mmCIF file of C-alpha atoms in Angstrom:
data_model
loop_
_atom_site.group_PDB
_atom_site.id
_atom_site.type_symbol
_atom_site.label_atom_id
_atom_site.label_comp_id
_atom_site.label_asym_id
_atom_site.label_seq_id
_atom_site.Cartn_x
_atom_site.Cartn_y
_atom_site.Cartn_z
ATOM 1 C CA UNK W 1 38.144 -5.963 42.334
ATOM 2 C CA UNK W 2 34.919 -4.423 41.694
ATOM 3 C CA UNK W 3 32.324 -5.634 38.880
ATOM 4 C CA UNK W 4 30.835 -2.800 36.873
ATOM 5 C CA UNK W 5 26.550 -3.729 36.885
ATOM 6 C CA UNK W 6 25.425 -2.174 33.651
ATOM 7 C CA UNK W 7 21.318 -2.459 33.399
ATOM 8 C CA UNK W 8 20.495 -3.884 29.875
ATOM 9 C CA UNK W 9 18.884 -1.255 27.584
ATOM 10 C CA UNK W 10 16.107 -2.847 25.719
ATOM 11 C CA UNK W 11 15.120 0.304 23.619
ATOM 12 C CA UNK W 12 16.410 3.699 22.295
ATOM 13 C CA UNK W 13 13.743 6.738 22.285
ATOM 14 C CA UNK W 14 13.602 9.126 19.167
ATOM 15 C CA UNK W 15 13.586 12.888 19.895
ATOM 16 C CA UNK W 16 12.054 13.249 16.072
ATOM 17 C CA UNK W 17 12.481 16.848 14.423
ATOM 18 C CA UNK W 18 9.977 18.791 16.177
ATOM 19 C CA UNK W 19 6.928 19.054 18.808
ATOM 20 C CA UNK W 20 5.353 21.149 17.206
ATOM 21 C CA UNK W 21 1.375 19.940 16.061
ATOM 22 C CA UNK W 22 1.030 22.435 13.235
ATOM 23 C CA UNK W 23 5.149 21.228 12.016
ATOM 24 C CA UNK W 24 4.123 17.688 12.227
ATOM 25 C CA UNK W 25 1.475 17.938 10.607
ATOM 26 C CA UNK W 26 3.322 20.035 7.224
ATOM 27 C CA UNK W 27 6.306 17.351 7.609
ATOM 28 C CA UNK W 28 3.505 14.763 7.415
ATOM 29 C CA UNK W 29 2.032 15.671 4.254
ATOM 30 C CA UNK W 30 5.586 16.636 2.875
ATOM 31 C CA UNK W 31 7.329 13.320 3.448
ATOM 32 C CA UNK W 32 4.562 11.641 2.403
ATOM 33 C CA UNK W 33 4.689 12.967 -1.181
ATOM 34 C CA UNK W 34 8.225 12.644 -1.306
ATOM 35 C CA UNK W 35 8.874 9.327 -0.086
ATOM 36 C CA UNK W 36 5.678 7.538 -2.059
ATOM 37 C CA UNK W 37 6.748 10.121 -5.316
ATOM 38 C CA UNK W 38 11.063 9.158 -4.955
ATOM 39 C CA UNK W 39 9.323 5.395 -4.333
ATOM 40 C CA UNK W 40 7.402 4.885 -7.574
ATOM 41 C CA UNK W 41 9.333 7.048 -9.244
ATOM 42 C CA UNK W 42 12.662 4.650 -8.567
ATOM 43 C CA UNK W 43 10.359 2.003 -9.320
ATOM 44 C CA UNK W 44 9.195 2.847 -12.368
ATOM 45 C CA UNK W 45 13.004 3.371 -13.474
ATOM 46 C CA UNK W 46 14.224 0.018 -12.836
ATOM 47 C CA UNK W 47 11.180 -1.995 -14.600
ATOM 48 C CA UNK W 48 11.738 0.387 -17.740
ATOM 49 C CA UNK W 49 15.163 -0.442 -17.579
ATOM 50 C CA UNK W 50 14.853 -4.060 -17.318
ATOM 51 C CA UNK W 51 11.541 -4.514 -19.526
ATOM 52 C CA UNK W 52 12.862 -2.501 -22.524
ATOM 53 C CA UNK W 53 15.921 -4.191 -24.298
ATOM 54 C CA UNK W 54 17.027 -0.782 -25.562
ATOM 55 C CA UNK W 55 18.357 0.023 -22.733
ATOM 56 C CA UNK W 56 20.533 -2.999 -21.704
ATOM 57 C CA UNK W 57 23.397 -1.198 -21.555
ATOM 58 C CA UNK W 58 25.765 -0.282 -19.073
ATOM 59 C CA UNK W 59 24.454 3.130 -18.078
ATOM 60 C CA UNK W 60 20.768 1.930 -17.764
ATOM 61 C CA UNK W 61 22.497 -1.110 -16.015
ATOM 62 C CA UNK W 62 24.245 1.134 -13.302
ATOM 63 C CA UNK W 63 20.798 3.767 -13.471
ATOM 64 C CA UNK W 64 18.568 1.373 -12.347
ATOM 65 C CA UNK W 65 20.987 -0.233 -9.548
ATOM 66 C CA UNK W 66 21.101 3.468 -8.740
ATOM 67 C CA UNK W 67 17.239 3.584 -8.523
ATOM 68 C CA UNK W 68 16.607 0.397 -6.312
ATOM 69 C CA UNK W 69 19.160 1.515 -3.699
ATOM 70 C CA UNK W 70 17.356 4.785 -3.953
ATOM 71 C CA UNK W 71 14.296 2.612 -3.180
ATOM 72 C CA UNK W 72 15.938 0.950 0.276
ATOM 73 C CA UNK W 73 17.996 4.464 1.108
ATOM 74 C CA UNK W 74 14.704 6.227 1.754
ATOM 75 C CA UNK W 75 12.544 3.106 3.241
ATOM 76 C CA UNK W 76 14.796 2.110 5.966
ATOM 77 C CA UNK W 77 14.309 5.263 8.190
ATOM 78 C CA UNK W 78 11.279 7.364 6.533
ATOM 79 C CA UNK W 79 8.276 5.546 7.249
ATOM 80 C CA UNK W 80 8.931 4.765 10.944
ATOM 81 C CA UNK W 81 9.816 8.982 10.676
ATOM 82 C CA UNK W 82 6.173 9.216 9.465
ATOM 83 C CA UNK W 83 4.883 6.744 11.304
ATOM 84 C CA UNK W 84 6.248 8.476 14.208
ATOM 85 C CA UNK W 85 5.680 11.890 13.782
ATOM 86 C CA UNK W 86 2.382 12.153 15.806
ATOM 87 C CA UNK W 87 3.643 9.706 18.709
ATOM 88 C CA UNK W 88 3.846 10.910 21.442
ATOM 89 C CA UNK W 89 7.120 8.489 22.968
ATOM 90 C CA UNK W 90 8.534 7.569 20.020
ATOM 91 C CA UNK W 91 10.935 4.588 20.653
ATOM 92 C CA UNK W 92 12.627 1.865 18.438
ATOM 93 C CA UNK W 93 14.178 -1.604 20.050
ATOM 94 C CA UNK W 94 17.767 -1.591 20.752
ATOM 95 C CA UNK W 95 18.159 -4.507 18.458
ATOM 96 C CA UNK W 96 16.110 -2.556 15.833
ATOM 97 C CA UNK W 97 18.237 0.179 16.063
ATOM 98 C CA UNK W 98 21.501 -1.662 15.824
ATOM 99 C CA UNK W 99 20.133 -3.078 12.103
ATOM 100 C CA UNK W 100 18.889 0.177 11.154
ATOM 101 C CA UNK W 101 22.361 1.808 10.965
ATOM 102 C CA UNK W 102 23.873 -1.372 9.610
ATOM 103 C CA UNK W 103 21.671 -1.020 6.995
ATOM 104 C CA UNK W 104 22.367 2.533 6.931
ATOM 105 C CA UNK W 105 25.910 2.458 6.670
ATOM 106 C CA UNK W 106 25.552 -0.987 3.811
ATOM 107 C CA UNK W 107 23.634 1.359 1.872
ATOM 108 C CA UNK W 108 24.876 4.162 1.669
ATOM 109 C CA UNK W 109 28.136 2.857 1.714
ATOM 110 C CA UNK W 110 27.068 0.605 -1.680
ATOM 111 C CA UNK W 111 25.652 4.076 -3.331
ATOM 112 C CA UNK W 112 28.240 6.563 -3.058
ATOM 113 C CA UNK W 113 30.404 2.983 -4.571
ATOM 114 C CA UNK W 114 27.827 3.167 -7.396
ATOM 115 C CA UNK W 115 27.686 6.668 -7.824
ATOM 116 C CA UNK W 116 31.860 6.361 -8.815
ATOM 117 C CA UNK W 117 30.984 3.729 -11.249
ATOM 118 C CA UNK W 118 28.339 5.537 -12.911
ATOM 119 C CA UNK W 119 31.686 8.615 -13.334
ATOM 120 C CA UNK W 120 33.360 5.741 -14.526
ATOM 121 C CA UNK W 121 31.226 4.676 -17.483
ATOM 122 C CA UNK W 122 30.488 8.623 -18.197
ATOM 123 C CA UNK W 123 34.144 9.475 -18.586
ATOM 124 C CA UNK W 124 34.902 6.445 -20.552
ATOM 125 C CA UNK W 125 31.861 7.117 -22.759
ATOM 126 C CA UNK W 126 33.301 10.721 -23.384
ATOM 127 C CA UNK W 127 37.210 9.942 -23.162
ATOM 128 C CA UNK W 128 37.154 6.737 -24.841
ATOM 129 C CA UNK W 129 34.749 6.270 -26.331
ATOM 130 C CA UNK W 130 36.029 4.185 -29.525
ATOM 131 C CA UNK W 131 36.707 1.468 -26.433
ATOM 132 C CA UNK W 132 33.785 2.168 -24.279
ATOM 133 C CA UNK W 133 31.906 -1.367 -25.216
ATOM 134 C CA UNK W 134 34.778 -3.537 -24.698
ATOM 135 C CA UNK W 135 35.716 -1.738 -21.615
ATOM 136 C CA UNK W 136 31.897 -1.013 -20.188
ATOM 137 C CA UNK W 137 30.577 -4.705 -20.968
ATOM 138 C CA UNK W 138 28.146 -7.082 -18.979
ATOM 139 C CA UNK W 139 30.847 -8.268 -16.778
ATOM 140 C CA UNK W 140 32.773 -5.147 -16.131
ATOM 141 C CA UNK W 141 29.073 -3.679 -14.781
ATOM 142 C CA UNK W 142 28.184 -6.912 -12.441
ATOM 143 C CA UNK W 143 32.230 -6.773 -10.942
ATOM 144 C CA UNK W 144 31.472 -3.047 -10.141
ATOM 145 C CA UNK W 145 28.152 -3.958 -9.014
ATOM 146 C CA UNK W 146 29.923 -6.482 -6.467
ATOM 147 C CA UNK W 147 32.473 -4.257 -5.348
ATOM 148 C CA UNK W 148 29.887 -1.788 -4.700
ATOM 149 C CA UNK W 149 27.987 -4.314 -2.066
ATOM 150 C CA UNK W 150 30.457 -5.656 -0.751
ATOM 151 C CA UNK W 151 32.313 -2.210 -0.160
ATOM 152 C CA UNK W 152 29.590 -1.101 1.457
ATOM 153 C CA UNK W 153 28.919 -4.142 3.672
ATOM 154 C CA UNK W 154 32.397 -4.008 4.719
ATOM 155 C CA UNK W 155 32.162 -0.568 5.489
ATOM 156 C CA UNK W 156 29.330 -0.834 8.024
ATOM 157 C CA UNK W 157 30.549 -4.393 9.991
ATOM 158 C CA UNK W 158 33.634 -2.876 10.608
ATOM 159 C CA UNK W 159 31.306 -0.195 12.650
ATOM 160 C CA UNK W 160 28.923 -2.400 13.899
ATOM 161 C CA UNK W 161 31.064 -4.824 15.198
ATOM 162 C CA UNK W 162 32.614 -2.912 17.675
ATOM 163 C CA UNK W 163 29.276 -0.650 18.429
ATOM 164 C CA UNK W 164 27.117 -3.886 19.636
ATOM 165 C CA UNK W 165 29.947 -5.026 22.434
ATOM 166 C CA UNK W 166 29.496 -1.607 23.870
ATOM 167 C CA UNK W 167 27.944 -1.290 27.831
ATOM 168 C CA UNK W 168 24.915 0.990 27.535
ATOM 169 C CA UNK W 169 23.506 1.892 30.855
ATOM 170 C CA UNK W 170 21.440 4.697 30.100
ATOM 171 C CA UNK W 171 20.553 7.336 29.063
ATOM 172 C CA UNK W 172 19.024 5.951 25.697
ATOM 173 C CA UNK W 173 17.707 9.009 24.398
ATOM 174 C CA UNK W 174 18.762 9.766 20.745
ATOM 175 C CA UNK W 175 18.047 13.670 19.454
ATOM 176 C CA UNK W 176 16.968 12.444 15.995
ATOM 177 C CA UNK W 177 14.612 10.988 13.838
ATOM 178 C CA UNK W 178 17.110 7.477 13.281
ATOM 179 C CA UNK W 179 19.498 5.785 14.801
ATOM 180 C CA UNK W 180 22.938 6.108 13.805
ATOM 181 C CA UNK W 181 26.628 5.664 14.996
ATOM 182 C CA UNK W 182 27.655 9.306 16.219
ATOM 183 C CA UNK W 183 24.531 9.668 18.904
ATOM 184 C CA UNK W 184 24.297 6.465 19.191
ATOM 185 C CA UNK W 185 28.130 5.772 20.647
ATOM 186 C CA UNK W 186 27.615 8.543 23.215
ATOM 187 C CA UNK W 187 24.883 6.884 24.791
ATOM 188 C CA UNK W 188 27.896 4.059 26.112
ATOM 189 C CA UNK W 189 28.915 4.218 29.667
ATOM 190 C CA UNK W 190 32.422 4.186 28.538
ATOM 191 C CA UNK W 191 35.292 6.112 26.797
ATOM 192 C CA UNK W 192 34.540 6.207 23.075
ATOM 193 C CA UNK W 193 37.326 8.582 22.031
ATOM 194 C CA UNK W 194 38.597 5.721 19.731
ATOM 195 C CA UNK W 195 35.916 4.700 18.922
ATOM 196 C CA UNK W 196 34.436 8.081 17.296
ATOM 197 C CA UNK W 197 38.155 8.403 15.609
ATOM 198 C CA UNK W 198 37.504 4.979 14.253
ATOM 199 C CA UNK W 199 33.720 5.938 12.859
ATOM 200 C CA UNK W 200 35.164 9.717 11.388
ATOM 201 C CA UNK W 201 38.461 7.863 9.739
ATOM 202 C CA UNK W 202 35.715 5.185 8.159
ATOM 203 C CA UNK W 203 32.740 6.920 7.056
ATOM 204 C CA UNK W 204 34.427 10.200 7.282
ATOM 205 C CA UNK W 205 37.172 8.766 4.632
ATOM 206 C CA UNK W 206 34.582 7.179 2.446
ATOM 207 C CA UNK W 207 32.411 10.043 2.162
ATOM 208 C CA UNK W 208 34.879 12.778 1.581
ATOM 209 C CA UNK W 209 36.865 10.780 -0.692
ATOM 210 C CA UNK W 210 34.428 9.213 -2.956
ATOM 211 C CA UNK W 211 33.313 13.043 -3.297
ATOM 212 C CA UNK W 212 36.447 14.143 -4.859
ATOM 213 C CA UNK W 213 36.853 11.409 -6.803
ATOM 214 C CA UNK W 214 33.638 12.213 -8.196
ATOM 215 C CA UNK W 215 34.481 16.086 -8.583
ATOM 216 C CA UNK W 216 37.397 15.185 -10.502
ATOM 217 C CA UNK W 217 35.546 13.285 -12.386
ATOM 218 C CA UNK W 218 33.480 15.160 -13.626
ATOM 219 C CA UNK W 219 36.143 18.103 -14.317
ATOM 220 C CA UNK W 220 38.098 15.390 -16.227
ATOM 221 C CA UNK W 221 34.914 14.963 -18.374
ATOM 222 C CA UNK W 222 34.123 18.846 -19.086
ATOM 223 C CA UNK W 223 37.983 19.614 -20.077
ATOM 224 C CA UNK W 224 37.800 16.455 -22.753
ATOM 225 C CA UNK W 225 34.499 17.629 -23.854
ATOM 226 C CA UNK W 226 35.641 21.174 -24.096
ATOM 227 C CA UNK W 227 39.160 20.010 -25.865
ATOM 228 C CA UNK W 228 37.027 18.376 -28.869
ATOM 229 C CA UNK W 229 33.952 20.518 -29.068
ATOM 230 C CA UNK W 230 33.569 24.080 -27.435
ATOM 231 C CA UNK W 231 29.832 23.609 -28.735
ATOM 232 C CA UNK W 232 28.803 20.595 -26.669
ATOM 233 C CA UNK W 233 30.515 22.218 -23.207
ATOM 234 C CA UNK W 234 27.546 23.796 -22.535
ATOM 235 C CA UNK W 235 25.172 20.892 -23.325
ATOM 236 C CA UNK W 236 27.562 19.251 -20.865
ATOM 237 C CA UNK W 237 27.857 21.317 -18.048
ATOM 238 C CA UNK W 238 24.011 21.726 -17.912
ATOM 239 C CA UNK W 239 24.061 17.574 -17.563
ATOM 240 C CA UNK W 240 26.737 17.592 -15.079
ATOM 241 C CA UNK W 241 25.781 20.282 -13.130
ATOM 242 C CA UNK W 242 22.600 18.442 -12.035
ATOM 243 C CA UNK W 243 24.578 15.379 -11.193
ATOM 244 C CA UNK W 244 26.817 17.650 -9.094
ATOM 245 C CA UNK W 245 23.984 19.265 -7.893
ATOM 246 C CA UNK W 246 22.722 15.072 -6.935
ATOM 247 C CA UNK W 247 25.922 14.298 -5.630
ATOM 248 C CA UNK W 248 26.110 17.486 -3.192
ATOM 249 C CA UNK W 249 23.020 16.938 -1.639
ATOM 250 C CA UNK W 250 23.967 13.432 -0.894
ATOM 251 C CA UNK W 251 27.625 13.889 0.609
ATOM 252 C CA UNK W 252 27.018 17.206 2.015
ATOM 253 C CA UNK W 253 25.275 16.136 5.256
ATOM 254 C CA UNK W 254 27.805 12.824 4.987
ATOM 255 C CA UNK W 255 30.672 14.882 5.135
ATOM 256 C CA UNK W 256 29.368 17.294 8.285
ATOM 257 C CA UNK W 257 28.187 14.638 10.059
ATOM 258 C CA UNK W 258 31.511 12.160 9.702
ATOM 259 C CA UNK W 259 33.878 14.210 9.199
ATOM 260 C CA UNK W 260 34.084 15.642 12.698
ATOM 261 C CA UNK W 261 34.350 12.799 15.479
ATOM 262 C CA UNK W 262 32.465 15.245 18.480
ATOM 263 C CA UNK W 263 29.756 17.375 16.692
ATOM 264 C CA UNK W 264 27.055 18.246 18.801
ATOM 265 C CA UNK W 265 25.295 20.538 17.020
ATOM 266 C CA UNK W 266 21.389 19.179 16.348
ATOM 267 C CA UNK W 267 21.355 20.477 12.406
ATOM 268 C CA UNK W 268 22.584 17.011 11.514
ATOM 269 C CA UNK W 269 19.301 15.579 11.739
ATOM 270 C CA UNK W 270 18.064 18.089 9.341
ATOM 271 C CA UNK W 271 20.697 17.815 6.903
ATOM 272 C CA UNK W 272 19.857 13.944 7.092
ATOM 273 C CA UNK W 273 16.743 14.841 5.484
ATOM 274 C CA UNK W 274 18.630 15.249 2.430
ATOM 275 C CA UNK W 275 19.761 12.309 2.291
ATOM 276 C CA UNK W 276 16.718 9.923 3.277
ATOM 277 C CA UNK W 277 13.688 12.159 1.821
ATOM 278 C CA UNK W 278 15.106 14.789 -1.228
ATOM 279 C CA UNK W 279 18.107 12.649 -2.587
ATOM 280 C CA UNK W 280 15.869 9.579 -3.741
ATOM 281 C CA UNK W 281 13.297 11.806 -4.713
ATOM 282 C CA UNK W 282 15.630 13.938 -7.396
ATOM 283 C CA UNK W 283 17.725 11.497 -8.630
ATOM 284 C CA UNK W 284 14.644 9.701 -11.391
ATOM 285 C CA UNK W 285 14.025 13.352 -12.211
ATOM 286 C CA UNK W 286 17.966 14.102 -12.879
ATOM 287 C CA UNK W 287 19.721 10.967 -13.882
ATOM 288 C CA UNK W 288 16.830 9.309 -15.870
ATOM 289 C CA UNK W 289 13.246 11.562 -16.434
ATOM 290 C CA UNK W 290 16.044 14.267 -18.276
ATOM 291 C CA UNK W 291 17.221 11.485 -20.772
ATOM 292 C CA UNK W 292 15.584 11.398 -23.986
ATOM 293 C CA UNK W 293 15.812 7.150 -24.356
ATOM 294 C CA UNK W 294 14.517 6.700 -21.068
ATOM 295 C CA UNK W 295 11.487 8.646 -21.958
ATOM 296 C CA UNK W 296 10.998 7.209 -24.902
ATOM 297 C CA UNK W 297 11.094 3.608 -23.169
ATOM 298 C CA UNK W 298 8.660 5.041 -20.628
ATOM 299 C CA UNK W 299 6.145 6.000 -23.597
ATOM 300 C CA UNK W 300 6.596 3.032 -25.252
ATOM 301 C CA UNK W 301 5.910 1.061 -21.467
ATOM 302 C CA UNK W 302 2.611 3.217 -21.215
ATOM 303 C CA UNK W 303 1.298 2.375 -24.527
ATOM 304 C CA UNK W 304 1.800 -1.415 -24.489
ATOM 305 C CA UNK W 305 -0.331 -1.276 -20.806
ATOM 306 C CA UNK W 306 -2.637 0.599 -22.853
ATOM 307 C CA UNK W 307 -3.059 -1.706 -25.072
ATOM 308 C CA UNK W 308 -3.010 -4.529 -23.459
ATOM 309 C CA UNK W 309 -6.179 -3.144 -21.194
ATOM 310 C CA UNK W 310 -7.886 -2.208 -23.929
ATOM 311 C CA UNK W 311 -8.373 -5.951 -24.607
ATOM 312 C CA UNK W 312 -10.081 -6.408 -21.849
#
């Protein structure tokens, strides 16, 4: 019986979004304002949240949770996509590719977890909201909080596991800007049929069904708001719209890129984007900079720096 010899591939190279000079130079400068903007922006949520007592509640809990995942989502793959843009070979270790979608998938997997909790407290704010504090307390938010991490943890070692005893033999070229488990798998010198089945029934599942959950959601919360008060529909919808608007972005390129176990088609790594750069960079300015307390906090923030400099 014949051994199979597979050579040991040490690293994975990055195709990156384009070779363009004039293109990397534009993506440069725009990634760079997003990423430090969605950065200090996310930053600047959580220490208002946790600095101003006003807003220990379970929305601001969930908000700033929201905000330092936000922080992670966009820092595990954007700056080595900067970093790399003018790089010639642009190449990442095989080990460091392996944590960056584990971290990818514990993420993301944790956020769209969050991003049902945060419909959760919403529609028992609006449906009940004569039970909301006994229902929405300190240790209903830190079990959803849990569940959220460890869903999501779950959700990406069942992946990994099975993606690190693969035999890679080459090629190791990846046409992206990351590393994750759809181009990645094809690079094994093996059958991964199952395999890709097993990564679109996982993420796939996750991603399309945490979106209708969250769709429903959200209708559930109009129709109540509409049943008791025609008047505030429309100050609803034009809060929930934005959310949806959030939530889109996010699952959209989730959705096409798990949902369909052989998809070849390079505008994945574009739709990525959305996900990396523009998601954490909207969500302060939607769920949080639109929200009169939060503002209000902020002020109050900026003043007591203010005064505290002025007495020195």
């Amino acid at each position: 019986m014949e051994t199979e010899n597979y050579s040991v591939v040490s690293e994975i190279v990055l195709v990156g979004l384009t070779s363009s000079l004039e293109m990397q130079l534009v993506l440069f400068l725009v990634f760079s304002v997003f990423y430090v903007a969605g950065i200090l922006g996310n930053l600047l949520i959580v220490l208002t949240v946790v600095s101003d007592s006003n807003l220990h509640s379970s929305m601001y809990f969930l908000l700033a949770n929201l905000s330092f995942i936000d922080i992670w989502v966009s820092s595990i793959s954007v700056p080595k996509m900067i970093y790399d843009l003018f790089k010639e070979k642009k190449v990442i270790s095989f080990q460091g590719c392996i944590a960056q979608m584990f971290f990818i998938h514990v993420i993301g997997g944790t956020e769209m977890v969050l991003l049902v909790a945060m419909a959760l407290d919403r529609y028992v704010a609006v449906c009940r909201p004569l039970h909301y504090l006994t229902i929405m307390n300190f240790r209903t938010c830190i079990l959803l909080l849990v569940a959220a991490w460890t869903i999501g943890t779950i959700h990406s070692l069942i992946q990994i596991v099975f993606v690190v005893n693969l035999p890679f033999c080459g090629p190791h070229e990846v046409d992206s800007f990351y590393c994750d488990l759809p181009r990645f798998i094809r690079l094994a010198c093996t059958v991964t049929y199952r395999l890709e089945l097993m990564v679109t029934a996982n993420s796939g599942f996750i991603s399309l069904g945490t979106f209708c959950i969250l769709i429903i959601s959200y209708i559930f919360i109009l129709v109540t708001v509409w049943q008791h008060s025609s008047g505030g529909l429309s100050k609803a919808l034009s809060t929930l719209s934005a959310h949806i608007t959030v939530v889109v972005l996010f699952f959209g390129p989730c959705i096409f890129v798990y949902s369909w176990p052989f998809l070849r088609v390079p505008v994945d790594k574009f739709l990525a984007i959305f996900d990396v750069v523009i998601t954490p960079f909207l969500n302060p300015a939607i769920y949080t900079f639109r929200n009169k307390e939060m503002k209000l906090a902020m002020r109050r923030i900026c003043s007591q720096l203010l005064s505290f400099r002025k007495l020195f």
